[in-house]
Short mmCIF file of C-alpha atoms and ligand atoms in Angstrom, two decimals:
data_model
loop_
_atom_site.label_atom_id
_atom_site.label_comp_id
_atom_site.label_asym_id
_atom_site.label_seq_id
_atom_site.Cartn_x
_atom_site.Cartn_y
_atom_site.Cartn_z
CA UNK A 1009 0.00 0.00 0.00
CA UNK A 1010 3.08 2.23 -0.31
CA UNK A 1011 2.73 3.23 3.32
CA UNK A 1012 5.63 3.99 5.61
CA UNK A 1013 4.33 1.33 8.00
CA UNK A 1014 4.46 -1.36 5.29
CA UNK A 1015 7.97 -0.26 4.25
CA UNK A 1016 9.12 -0.16 7.87
CA UNK A 1017 7.90 -3.70 8.48
CA UNK A 1018 9.73 -5.06 5.44
CA UNK A 1019 12.95 -3.19 6.28
CA UNK A 1020 13.00 -4.28 9.91
CA UNK A 1021 12.24 -7.92 9.06
CA UNK A 1022 15.12 -8.09 6.56
CA UNK A 1023 17.50 -6.39 9.00
CA UNK A 1024 16.94 -9.31 11.41
CA UNK A 1025 18.70 -11.58 8.89
CA UNK A 1026 22.01 -9.72 9.33
CA UNK A 1027 24.41 -11.98 11.24
CA UNK A 1028 27.26 -11.02 13.55
CA UNK A 1029 30.68 -10.67 11.94
CA UNK A 1030 29.35 -10.20 8.40
CA UNK A 1031 29.56 -7.70 5.53
CA UNK A 1032 26.20 -6.27 4.48
CA UNK A 1033 25.32 -4.38 1.29
CA UNK A 1034 23.25 -1.32 2.16
CA UNK A 1035 20.62 -0.47 -0.44
CA UNK A 1036 19.19 2.88 -1.48
CA UNK A 1037 15.72 4.34 -1.05
CA UNK A 1038 13.12 4.82 1.65
CA UNK A 1039 12.44 1.14 2.34
CA UNK A 1040 16.10 0.12 2.56
CA UNK A 1041 16.51 3.10 4.90
CA UNK A 1042 14.36 1.32 7.50
CA UNK A 1043 16.68 -1.69 7.29
CA UNK A 1044 19.77 0.52 7.66
CA UNK A 1045 18.32 2.23 10.75
CA UNK A 1046 17.44 -1.14 12.29
CA UNK A 1047 20.96 -2.47 11.61
CA UNK A 1048 22.32 0.68 13.26
CA UNK A 1049 20.33 -0.08 16.41
CA UNK A 1050 21.67 -3.66 16.38
CA UNK A 1051 25.23 -2.28 16.09
CA UNK A 1052 24.54 -0.13 19.16
CA UNK A 1053 23.55 -3.38 20.92
CA UNK A 1054 26.83 -5.06 19.97
CA UNK A 1055 26.28 -6.48 16.46
CA UNK A 1056 29.61 -6.59 14.61
CA UNK A 1057 28.98 -5.76 10.91
CA UNK A 1058 30.58 -3.73 8.16
CA UNK A 1059 28.40 -2.04 5.55
CA UNK A 1060 29.08 -1.52 1.84
CA UNK A 1061 26.97 1.42 0.66
CA UNK A 1062 25.24 1.46 -2.73
CA UNK A 1063 25.02 5.26 -2.91
CA UNK A 1064 26.05 8.51 -1.27
CA UNK A 1065 22.61 8.53 0.35
CA UNK A 1066 22.96 5.08 1.92
CA UNK A 1067 26.55 5.86 3.02
CA UNK A 1068 25.36 9.00 4.79
CA UNK A 1069 22.48 7.21 6.47
CA UNK A 1070 24.82 4.38 7.53
CA UNK A 1071 27.20 6.90 9.12
CA UNK A 1072 24.30 8.59 10.92
CA UNK A 1073 23.13 5.14 12.07
CA UNK A 1074 26.58 4.17 13.41
CA UNK A 1075 27.27 1.35 10.97
CA UNK A 1076 31.00 0.99 10.20
CA UNK A 1077 31.53 1.33 6.45
CA UNK A 1078 33.93 -0.52 4.19
CA UNK A 1079 34.21 -0.91 0.43
CA UNK A 1080 33.69 -3.76 -1.99
CA UNK A 1081 37.41 -3.63 -2.85
CA UNK A 1082 38.43 -3.98 0.80
CA UNK A 1083 36.39 -7.11 1.65
CA UNK A 1084 36.50 -10.76 0.56
CA UNK A 1085 32.82 -10.66 -0.36
CA UNK A 1086 29.41 -9.44 0.69
CA UNK A 1087 27.43 -11.87 2.83
CA UNK A 1088 24.02 -10.23 2.56
CA UNK A 1089 22.59 -7.27 0.63
CA UNK A 1090 19.32 -5.55 1.49
CA UNK A 1091 17.79 -3.23 -1.13
CA UNK A 1092 14.47 -1.87 -2.33
CA UNK A 1093 12.78 -2.06 -5.70
CA UNK A 1094 10.35 -0.07 -7.81
CA UNK A 1095 8.47 -3.13 -9.06
CA UNK A 1096 8.55 -6.89 -8.44
CA UNK A 1097 7.09 -9.58 -10.70
CA UNK A 1098 7.84 -13.31 -10.53
CA UNK A 1099 11.08 -12.68 -8.64
CA UNK A 1100 12.44 -10.17 -11.13
CA UNK A 1101 12.81 -6.49 -10.27
CA UNK A 1102 12.85 -3.07 -11.79
CA UNK A 1103 15.12 -0.78 -9.79
CA UNK A 1104 16.63 2.64 -10.31
CA UNK A 1105 13.97 5.00 -9.00
CA UNK A 1106 16.73 6.58 -6.97
CA UNK A 1107 19.21 6.59 -9.88
CA UNK A 1108 21.52 4.36 -7.81
CA UNK A 1109 21.08 1.12 -9.73
CA UNK A 1110 24.63 0.91 -11.15
CA UNK A 1111 26.25 0.37 -7.75
CA UNK A 1112 23.15 -1.35 -6.39
CA UNK A 1113 23.34 -4.09 -9.01
CA UNK A 1114 27.11 -4.49 -8.48
CA UNK A 1115 26.72 -5.00 -4.73
CA UNK A 1116 23.36 -6.81 -4.76
CA UNK A 1117 24.70 -9.32 -7.31
CA UNK A 1118 28.02 -9.74 -5.46
CA UNK A 1119 26.20 -10.70 -2.23
CA UNK A 1120 25.80 -14.35 -1.26
CA UNK A 1121 22.19 -13.51 -0.39
CA UNK A 1122 20.19 -10.59 -1.79
CA UNK A 1123 17.08 -9.62 0.19
CA UNK A 1124 14.62 -7.24 -1.44
CA UNK A 1125 12.44 -5.06 0.77
CA UNK A 1126 9.23 -3.62 -0.63
CA UNK A 1127 5.75 -2.60 0.40
CA UNK A 1128 2.97 -4.54 -1.31
CA UNK A 1129 2.20 -1.72 -3.75
CA UNK A 1130 5.36 -2.74 -5.66
CA UNK A 1131 4.04 -6.22 -6.56
CA UNK A 1132 2.84 -6.82 -10.14
CA UNK A 1133 1.92 -9.81 -12.32
CA UNK A 1134 4.27 -8.61 -15.10
CA UNK A 1135 6.99 -5.93 -15.09
CA UNK A 1136 5.64 -2.83 -16.83
CA UNK A 1137 7.39 0.02 -14.99
CA UNK A 1138 9.72 2.25 -17.07
CA UNK A 1139 13.23 0.79 -16.96
CA UNK A 1140 15.91 3.26 -15.75
CA UNK A 1141 18.98 3.10 -18.01
CA UNK A 1142 22.20 4.79 -16.85
CA UNK A 1143 24.14 6.16 -19.81
CA UNK A 1144 27.48 7.88 -20.35
CA UNK A 1145 27.08 11.64 -20.57
CA UNK A 1146 26.87 12.58 -24.24
CA UNK A 1147 25.58 9.15 -25.25
CA UNK A 1148 21.96 9.87 -24.39
CA UNK A 1149 20.68 10.59 -27.91
CA UNK A 1150 22.47 7.64 -29.51
CA UNK A 1151 21.29 5.28 -26.77
CA UNK A 1152 17.74 6.71 -26.92
CA UNK A 1153 17.61 5.83 -30.62
CA UNK A 1154 18.68 2.25 -29.89
CA UNK A 1155 16.08 2.01 -27.12
CA UNK A 1156 13.36 3.13 -29.55
CA UNK A 1157 14.58 0.42 -31.88
CA UNK A 1158 13.84 -2.07 -29.10
CA UNK A 1159 10.30 -0.71 -28.79
CA UNK A 1160 10.99 1.58 -25.86
CA UNK A 1161 10.03 5.20 -25.23
CA UNK A 1162 13.03 6.83 -23.46
CA UNK A 1163 12.78 10.03 -21.40
CA UNK A 1164 15.84 11.81 -20.04
CA UNK A 1165 15.36 12.13 -16.27
CA UNK A 1166 15.34 15.81 -15.39
CA UNK A 1167 16.52 17.00 -11.98
CA UNK A 1168 14.22 18.93 -9.65
CA UNK A 1169 16.67 20.91 -7.47
CA UNK A 1170 19.23 21.47 -10.23
CA UNK A 1171 18.94 22.81 -13.75
CA UNK A 1172 19.19 20.10 -16.37
CA UNK A 1173 19.25 16.31 -16.05
CA UNK A 1174 19.80 14.06 -13.03
CA UNK A 1175 23.48 13.07 -12.76
CA UNK A 1176 24.14 9.82 -10.83
CA UNK A 1177 26.76 9.34 -8.09
CA UNK A 1178 28.99 7.93 -10.82
CA UNK A 1179 28.44 10.86 -13.20
CA UNK A 1180 25.96 9.24 -15.59
CA UNK A 1181 22.61 10.37 -17.00
CA UNK A 1182 19.42 8.34 -16.70
CA UNK A 1183 16.95 7.51 -19.46
CA UNK A 1184 13.66 6.13 -18.09
CA UNK A 1185 12.50 3.83 -20.84
CA UNK A 1186 8.88 2.70 -21.07
CA UNK A 1187 8.59 -0.71 -22.75
CA UNK A 1188 5.04 -1.34 -21.62
CA UNK A 1189 4.53 -4.86 -20.34
CA UNK A 1190 7.83 -6.79 -20.41
CA UNK A 1191 7.10 -10.36 -21.41
CA UNK A 1192 10.69 -11.62 -21.32
CA UNK A 1193 12.83 -9.59 -18.88
CA UNK A 1194 15.91 -11.75 -19.44
CA UNK A 1195 16.01 -11.15 -23.19
CA UNK A 1196 15.41 -7.42 -22.78
CA UNK A 1197 18.08 -7.21 -20.06
CA UNK A 1198 20.66 -8.75 -22.37
CA UNK A 1199 19.68 -6.45 -25.23
CA UNK A 1200 20.01 -3.38 -22.98
CA UNK A 1201 23.39 -4.48 -21.65
CA UNK A 1202 24.85 -4.72 -25.14
CA UNK A 1203 23.99 -1.16 -26.21
CA UNK A 1204 27.24 0.87 -26.38
CA UNK A 1205 26.93 3.83 -23.99
CA UNK A 1206 24.68 2.00 -21.55
CA UNK A 1207 26.44 1.72 -18.19
CA UNK A 1208 23.72 -0.21 -16.32
CA UNK A 1209 19.96 -0.77 -16.49
CA UNK A 1210 17.34 -1.35 -13.82
CA UNK A 1211 16.21 -4.86 -14.81
CA UNK A 1212 17.41 -7.16 -11.99
CA UNK A 1213 16.66 -10.58 -13.45
CA UNK A 1214 17.12 -13.73 -11.33
CA UNK A 1215 19.10 -11.80 -8.68
CA UNK A 1216 16.77 -11.66 -5.69
CA UNK A 1217 17.01 -14.52 -3.19
CA UNK A 1218 14.15 -13.47 -0.95
CA UNK A 1219 11.58 -10.70 -1.22
CA UNK A 1220 10.22 -9.21 2.02
CA UNK A 1221 6.80 -7.75 1.29
CA UNK A 1222 5.43 -5.43 3.95
CA UNK A 1223 1.72 -4.70 4.19
CA UNK A 1224 -0.81 -3.45 6.71
CA UNK A 1225 -1.11 -7.04 7.99
CA UNK A 1226 2.57 -7.87 8.40
CA UNK A 1227 5.44 -9.21 6.27
CA UNK A 1228 5.40 -12.01 3.68
CA UNK A 1229 8.72 -13.49 2.51
CA UNK A 1230 8.66 -14.68 -1.11
CA UNK A 1231 11.46 -17.03 -2.19
O1 DER B 1354 16.53 3.28 -6.64
C1 DER B 1354 16.25 2.15 -6.21
O2 DER B 1354 16.46 1.11 -6.84
C2 DER B 1354 15.52 2.09 -4.92
O3 DER B 1354 15.75 0.86 -4.31
C3 DER B 1354 14.07 2.32 -5.24
O4 DER B 1354 13.77 1.65 -6.38
C4 DER B 1354 13.13 1.89 -4.15
O5 DER B 1354 12.93 3.02 -3.41
P1 DER B 1354 11.78 3.09 -2.30
O6 DER B 1354 12.09 1.98 -1.32
O7 DER B 1354 11.97 4.46 -1.72
O8 DER B 1354 10.46 2.91 -3.00
#
């Protein structure tokens, strides 16, 4: 239902899966934020974890929450990643609402276990949300043409508190590409990944291990 209560339930339930002495990938967005805050409270109570942030936003929240931060390059692996999603269908995700999906996918995919945290408004029968595509600056018109060739309708994501387009933490632009209902996410994901100028896209196919769905009634965990 998109409510804070539903998001909070999902985030707190996933945070309980974080084990002592582990490395945890810290996702981006308002639902993952609940998990980060809950992990911070567990650290205050003695939990020994190191966080790998997926964005400047999640790094800042982790610092405020007291979670020691490390980097992907400094650790032998990520034990568990917790991250949100814009839409979930049949275990596949569309992510990138926060324009953080390049590092999110790197860390979420590197983790031994990837837990998704959503409220039940994110669930769908088929993926049909516009797919965020991070592109090299200057490549946007060439990539947009290729996306149209794949049947998409790309829109350059404009910033709100800055003139011009959104620029990601890694200095890329974002094209939100509407493909309508996506019948075969795996095939589309491969096609997007092979477009020169595309840095990363928001189709997370076959990556999620468990999906924590918060609702007014509680939390369901989908495998
Ligand atoms: O940008 C992202 O991928 C975020 O995880 C986003 O998709 C989910 O954000 P929310 O939890 O604030 O809805």
